[in-house]
Amino acid sequence: MRVVSTLAGCLCLSGLVFGQGMAQNPFAGGTPSAQPVAGSLALTLSDALDRGLKYNLGVVLGQQGTRTAEAARLRALSALLPNVNLRVSELSQQINLAALGFTGFPGIPQILGPFNVVDARPW
């Protein structure tokens, strides 16, 4: 069994080295960096490594995957936080005492109001 997995690993590696399967390997591609330079560009080894790490498609996709995982982690943690909703309403109201069956009170008008009612409810 170990010989089969080692052989499969060698075949996979040889496919990458000899150009087969490059379309499936994100480290074989790159992202555009800027406007193309006419002619050749003189690079030091440090510049070449910096450009390779900055614009390599595999590294860029890896960073994007890291940001996606961090966003998923924060979304999962936000479910643990308390969820507070608040509803506030205000209305102006009048009450007709005669409609409620109260009639004949001297000195008290038949219609009370207008008065404001404020209702604030958290849940």
PDB file of C-alpha atoms in Angstrom:
ATOM      1  CA  MET A   1       0.000   0.000   0.000  1.00  0.00           C
ATOM      2  CA  ARG A   2       2.849   2.391   0.804  1.00  0.00           C
ATOM      3  CA  VAL A   3       4.491   1.706  -2.565  1.00  0.00           C
ATOM      4  CA  VAL A   4       1.250   2.638  -4.370  1.00  0.00           C
ATOM      5  CA  SER A   5       0.880   5.955  -2.517  1.00  0.00           C
ATOM      6  CA  THR A   6       4.567   6.794  -3.096  1.00  0.00           C
ATOM      7  CA  LEU A   7       4.200   5.978  -6.795  1.00  0.00           C
ATOM      8  CA  ALA A   8       1.071   8.122  -7.030  1.00  0.00           C
ATOM      9  CA  GLY A   9       2.915  11.009  -5.352  1.00  0.00           C
ATOM     10  CA  CYS A  10       5.826  10.709  -7.796  1.00  0.00           C
ATOM     11  CA  LEU A  11       3.478  10.692 -10.766  1.00  0.00           C
ATOM     12  CA  CYS A  12       1.666  13.750  -9.469  1.00  0.00           C
ATOM     13  CA  LEU A  13       4.929  15.585  -8.863  1.00  0.00           C
ATOM     14  CA  SER A  14       6.294  14.633 -12.275  1.00  0.00           C
ATOM     15  CA  GLY A  15       3.111  15.944 -13.894  1.00  0.00           C
ATOM     16  CA  LEU A  16       3.655  19.304 -12.215  1.00  0.00           C
ATOM     17  CA  VAL A  17       7.336  19.452 -13.084  1.00  0.00           C
ATOM     18  CA  PHE A  18       6.879  18.529 -16.744  1.00  0.00           C
ATOM     19  CA  GLY A  19       3.967  20.926 -17.337  1.00  0.00           C
ATOM     20  CA  GLN A  20       1.035  18.540 -17.040  1.00  0.00           C
ATOM     21  CA  GLY A  21      -1.681  19.640 -14.655  1.00  0.00           C
ATOM     22  CA  MET A  22      -0.454  23.231 -14.490  1.00  0.00           C
ATOM     23  CA  ALA A  23      -3.979  24.557 -15.028  1.00  0.00           C
ATOM     24  CA  GLN A  24      -5.036  22.926 -11.755  1.00  0.00           C
ATOM     25  CA  ASN A  25      -2.116  24.271  -9.730  1.00  0.00           C
ATOM     26  CA  PRO A  26      -2.758  27.843  -8.531  1.00  0.00           C
ATOM     27  CA  PHE A  27       0.938  28.330  -7.725  1.00  0.00           C
ATOM     28  CA  ALA A  28       1.748  28.060 -11.429  1.00  0.00           C
ATOM     29  CA  GLY A  29      -0.175  31.265 -12.265  1.00  0.00           C
ATOM     30  CA  GLY A  30       0.038  34.862 -11.280  1.00  0.00           C
ATOM     31  CA  THR A  31      -1.997  38.030 -10.986  1.00  0.00           C
ATOM     32  CA  PRO A  32      -1.338  41.131 -13.066  1.00  0.00           C
ATOM     33  CA  SER A  33       0.809  43.574 -11.147  1.00  0.00           C
ATOM     34  CA  ALA A  34       0.826  46.746 -13.219  1.00  0.00           C
ATOM     35  CA  GLN A  35       1.299  47.952 -16.753  1.00  0.00           C
ATOM     36  CA  PRO A  36       3.651  45.750 -18.777  1.00  0.00           C
ATOM     37  CA  VAL A  37       7.185  47.040 -19.182  1.00  0.00           C
ATOM     38  CA  ALA A  38       8.583  47.268 -22.696  1.00  0.00           C
ATOM     39  CA  GLY A  39      11.753  45.215 -23.001  1.00  0.00           C
ATOM     40  CA  SER A  40      13.366  43.444 -20.103  1.00  0.00           C
ATOM     41  CA  LEU A  41      13.398  44.446 -16.471  1.00  0.00           C
ATOM     42  CA  ALA A  42      16.547  44.070 -14.404  1.00  0.00           C
ATOM     43  CA  LEU A  43      15.703  42.390 -11.110  1.00  0.00           C
ATOM     44  CA  THR A  44      17.794  41.408  -8.165  1.00  0.00           C
ATOM     45  CA  LEU A  45      17.123  38.086  -6.484  1.00  0.00           C
ATOM     46  CA  SER A  46      15.357  39.903  -3.656  1.00  0.00           C
ATOM     47  CA  ASP A  47      13.127  41.817  -6.111  1.00  0.00           C
ATOM     48  CA  ALA A  48      12.261  38.611  -7.972  1.00  0.00           C
ATOM     49  CA  LEU A  49      11.312  36.844  -4.721  1.00  0.00           C
ATOM     50  CA  ASP A  50       9.261  39.820  -3.548  1.00  0.00           C
ATOM     51  CA  ARG A  51       7.373  39.946  -6.856  1.00  0.00           C
ATOM     52  CA  GLY A  52       6.846  36.201  -6.805  1.00  0.00           C
ATOM     53  CA  LEU A  53       5.370  36.282  -3.298  1.00  0.00           C
ATOM     54  CA  LYS A  54       3.279  39.380  -3.947  1.00  0.00           C
ATOM     55  CA  TYR A  55       1.711  38.406  -7.280  1.00  0.00           C
ATOM     56  CA  ASN A  56       1.628  34.595  -7.146  1.00  0.00           C
ATOM     57  CA  LEU A  57      -1.911  33.364  -7.694  1.00  0.00           C
ATOM     58  CA  GLY A  58      -1.598  30.619  -5.087  1.00  0.00           C
ATOM     59  CA  VAL A  59      -0.521  33.100  -2.407  1.00  0.00           C
ATOM     60  CA  VAL A  60      -3.289  35.548  -3.357  1.00  0.00           C
ATOM     61  CA  LEU A  61      -5.902  32.766  -3.229  1.00  0.00           C
ATOM     62  CA  GLY A  62      -4.495  31.582   0.095  1.00  0.00           C
ATOM     63  CA  GLN A  63      -4.817  35.079   1.554  1.00  0.00           C
ATOM     64  CA  GLN A  64      -8.371  35.306   0.260  1.00  0.00           C
ATOM     65  CA  GLY A  65      -9.158  31.949   1.853  1.00  0.00           C
ATOM     66  CA  THR A  66      -7.721  33.205   5.134  1.00  0.00           C
ATOM     67  CA  ARG A  67      -9.928  36.312   5.003  1.00  0.00           C
ATOM     68  CA  THR A  68     -12.973  34.174   4.192  1.00  0.00           C
ATOM     69  CA  ALA A  69     -12.253  31.879   7.145  1.00  0.00           C
ATOM     70  CA  GLU A  70     -11.817  34.875   9.452  1.00  0.00           C
ATOM     71  CA  ALA A  71     -15.151  36.311   8.278  1.00  0.00           C
ATOM     72  CA  ALA A  72     -16.870  32.967   8.901  1.00  0.00           C
ATOM     73  CA  ARG A  73     -15.325  32.816  12.383  1.00  0.00           C
ATOM     74  CA  LEU A  74     -16.547  36.330  13.215  1.00  0.00           C
ATOM     75  CA  ARG A  75     -20.019  35.514  11.892  1.00  0.00           C
ATOM     76  CA  ALA A  76     -20.143  32.404  14.096  1.00  0.00           C
ATOM     77  CA  LEU A  77     -18.987  34.404  17.123  1.00  0.00           C
ATOM     78  CA  SER A  78     -21.611  37.089  16.464  1.00  0.00           C
ATOM     79  CA  ALA A  79     -24.298  34.465  17.045  1.00  0.00           C
ATOM     80  CA  LEU A  80     -23.069  34.218  20.639  1.00  0.00           C
ATOM     81  CA  LEU A  81     -23.634  37.912  21.292  1.00  0.00           C
ATOM     82  CA  PRO A  82     -26.972  39.071  22.689  1.00  0.00           C
ATOM     83  CA  ASN A  83     -29.495  40.194  20.107  1.00  0.00           C
ATOM     84  CA  VAL A  84     -31.452  43.238  21.315  1.00  0.00           C
ATOM     85  CA  ASN A  85     -34.320  44.754  19.350  1.00  0.00           C
ATOM     86  CA  LEU A  86     -36.156  47.910  20.293  1.00  0.00           C
ATOM     87  CA  ARG A  87     -39.471  49.225  19.048  1.00  0.00           C
ATOM     88  CA  VAL A  88     -40.521  52.795  19.797  1.00  0.00           C
ATOM     89  CA  SER A  89     -43.875  54.264  18.853  1.00  0.00           C
ATOM     90  CA  GLU A  90     -45.680  57.488  19.629  1.00  0.00           C
ATOM     91  CA  LEU A  91     -49.299  58.404  19.063  1.00  0.00           C
ATOM     92  CA  SER A  92     -51.711  61.171  19.892  1.00  0.00           C
ATOM     93  CA  GLN A  93     -54.977  59.934  21.378  1.00  0.00           C
ATOM     94  CA  GLN A  94     -58.416  61.185  22.450  1.00  0.00           C
ATOM     95  CA  ILE A  95     -60.963  59.286  24.521  1.00  0.00           C
ATOM     96  CA  ASN A  96     -64.732  59.707  24.116  1.00  0.00           C
ATOM     97  CA  LEU A  97     -66.230  59.008  27.555  1.00  0.00           C
ATOM     98  CA  ALA A  98     -69.762  58.731  26.176  1.00  0.00           C
ATOM     99  CA  ALA A  99     -68.671  55.898  23.857  1.00  0.00           C
ATOM    100  CA  LEU A 100     -67.381  54.047  26.915  1.00  0.00           C
ATOM    101  CA  GLY A 101     -70.672  54.511  28.791  1.00  0.00           C
ATOM    102  CA  PHE A 102     -69.642  57.360  31.099  1.00  0.00           C
ATOM    103  CA  THR A 103     -72.121  60.233  30.785  1.00  0.00           C
ATOM    104  CA  GLY A 104     -73.402  62.995  32.992  1.00  0.00           C
ATOM    105  CA  PHE A 105     -70.310  63.866  35.055  1.00  0.00           C
ATOM    106  CA  PRO A 106     -70.499  67.582  35.779  1.00  0.00           C
ATOM    107  CA  GLY A 107     -67.306  69.505  35.090  1.00  0.00           C
ATOM    108  CA  ILE A 108     -65.726  66.703  33.024  1.00  0.00           C
ATOM    109  CA  PRO A 109     -65.845  67.080  29.243  1.00  0.00           C
ATOM    110  CA  GLN A 110     -67.151  64.180  27.123  1.00  0.00           C
ATOM    111  CA  ILE A 111     -63.909  63.991  25.108  1.00  0.00           C
ATOM    112  CA  LEU A 112     -60.602  63.813  26.944  1.00  0.00           C
ATOM    113  CA  GLY A 113     -57.396  64.749  25.194  1.00  0.00           C
ATOM    114  CA  PRO A 114     -55.567  64.935  22.956  1.00  0.00           C
ATOM    115  CA  PHE A 115     -52.687  63.412  24.851  1.00  0.00           C
ATOM    116  CA  ASN A 116     -49.526  61.684  23.666  1.00  0.00           C
ATOM    117  CA  VAL A 117     -48.654  58.065  24.363  1.00  0.00           C
ATOM    118  CA  VAL A 118     -45.051  56.870  23.958  1.00  0.00           C
ATOM    119  CA  ASP A 119     -44.341  53.159  23.932  1.00  0.00           C
ATOM    120  CA  ALA A 120     -40.763  51.765  23.969  1.00  0.00           C
ATOM    121  CA  ARG A 121     -40.315  47.981  24.189  1.00  0.00           C
ATOM    122  CA  PRO A 122     -37.054  46.077  24.098  1.00  0.00           C
ATOM    123  CA  TRP A 123     -37.106  42.348  23.380  1.00  0.00           C
TER     124      TRP A 123
END
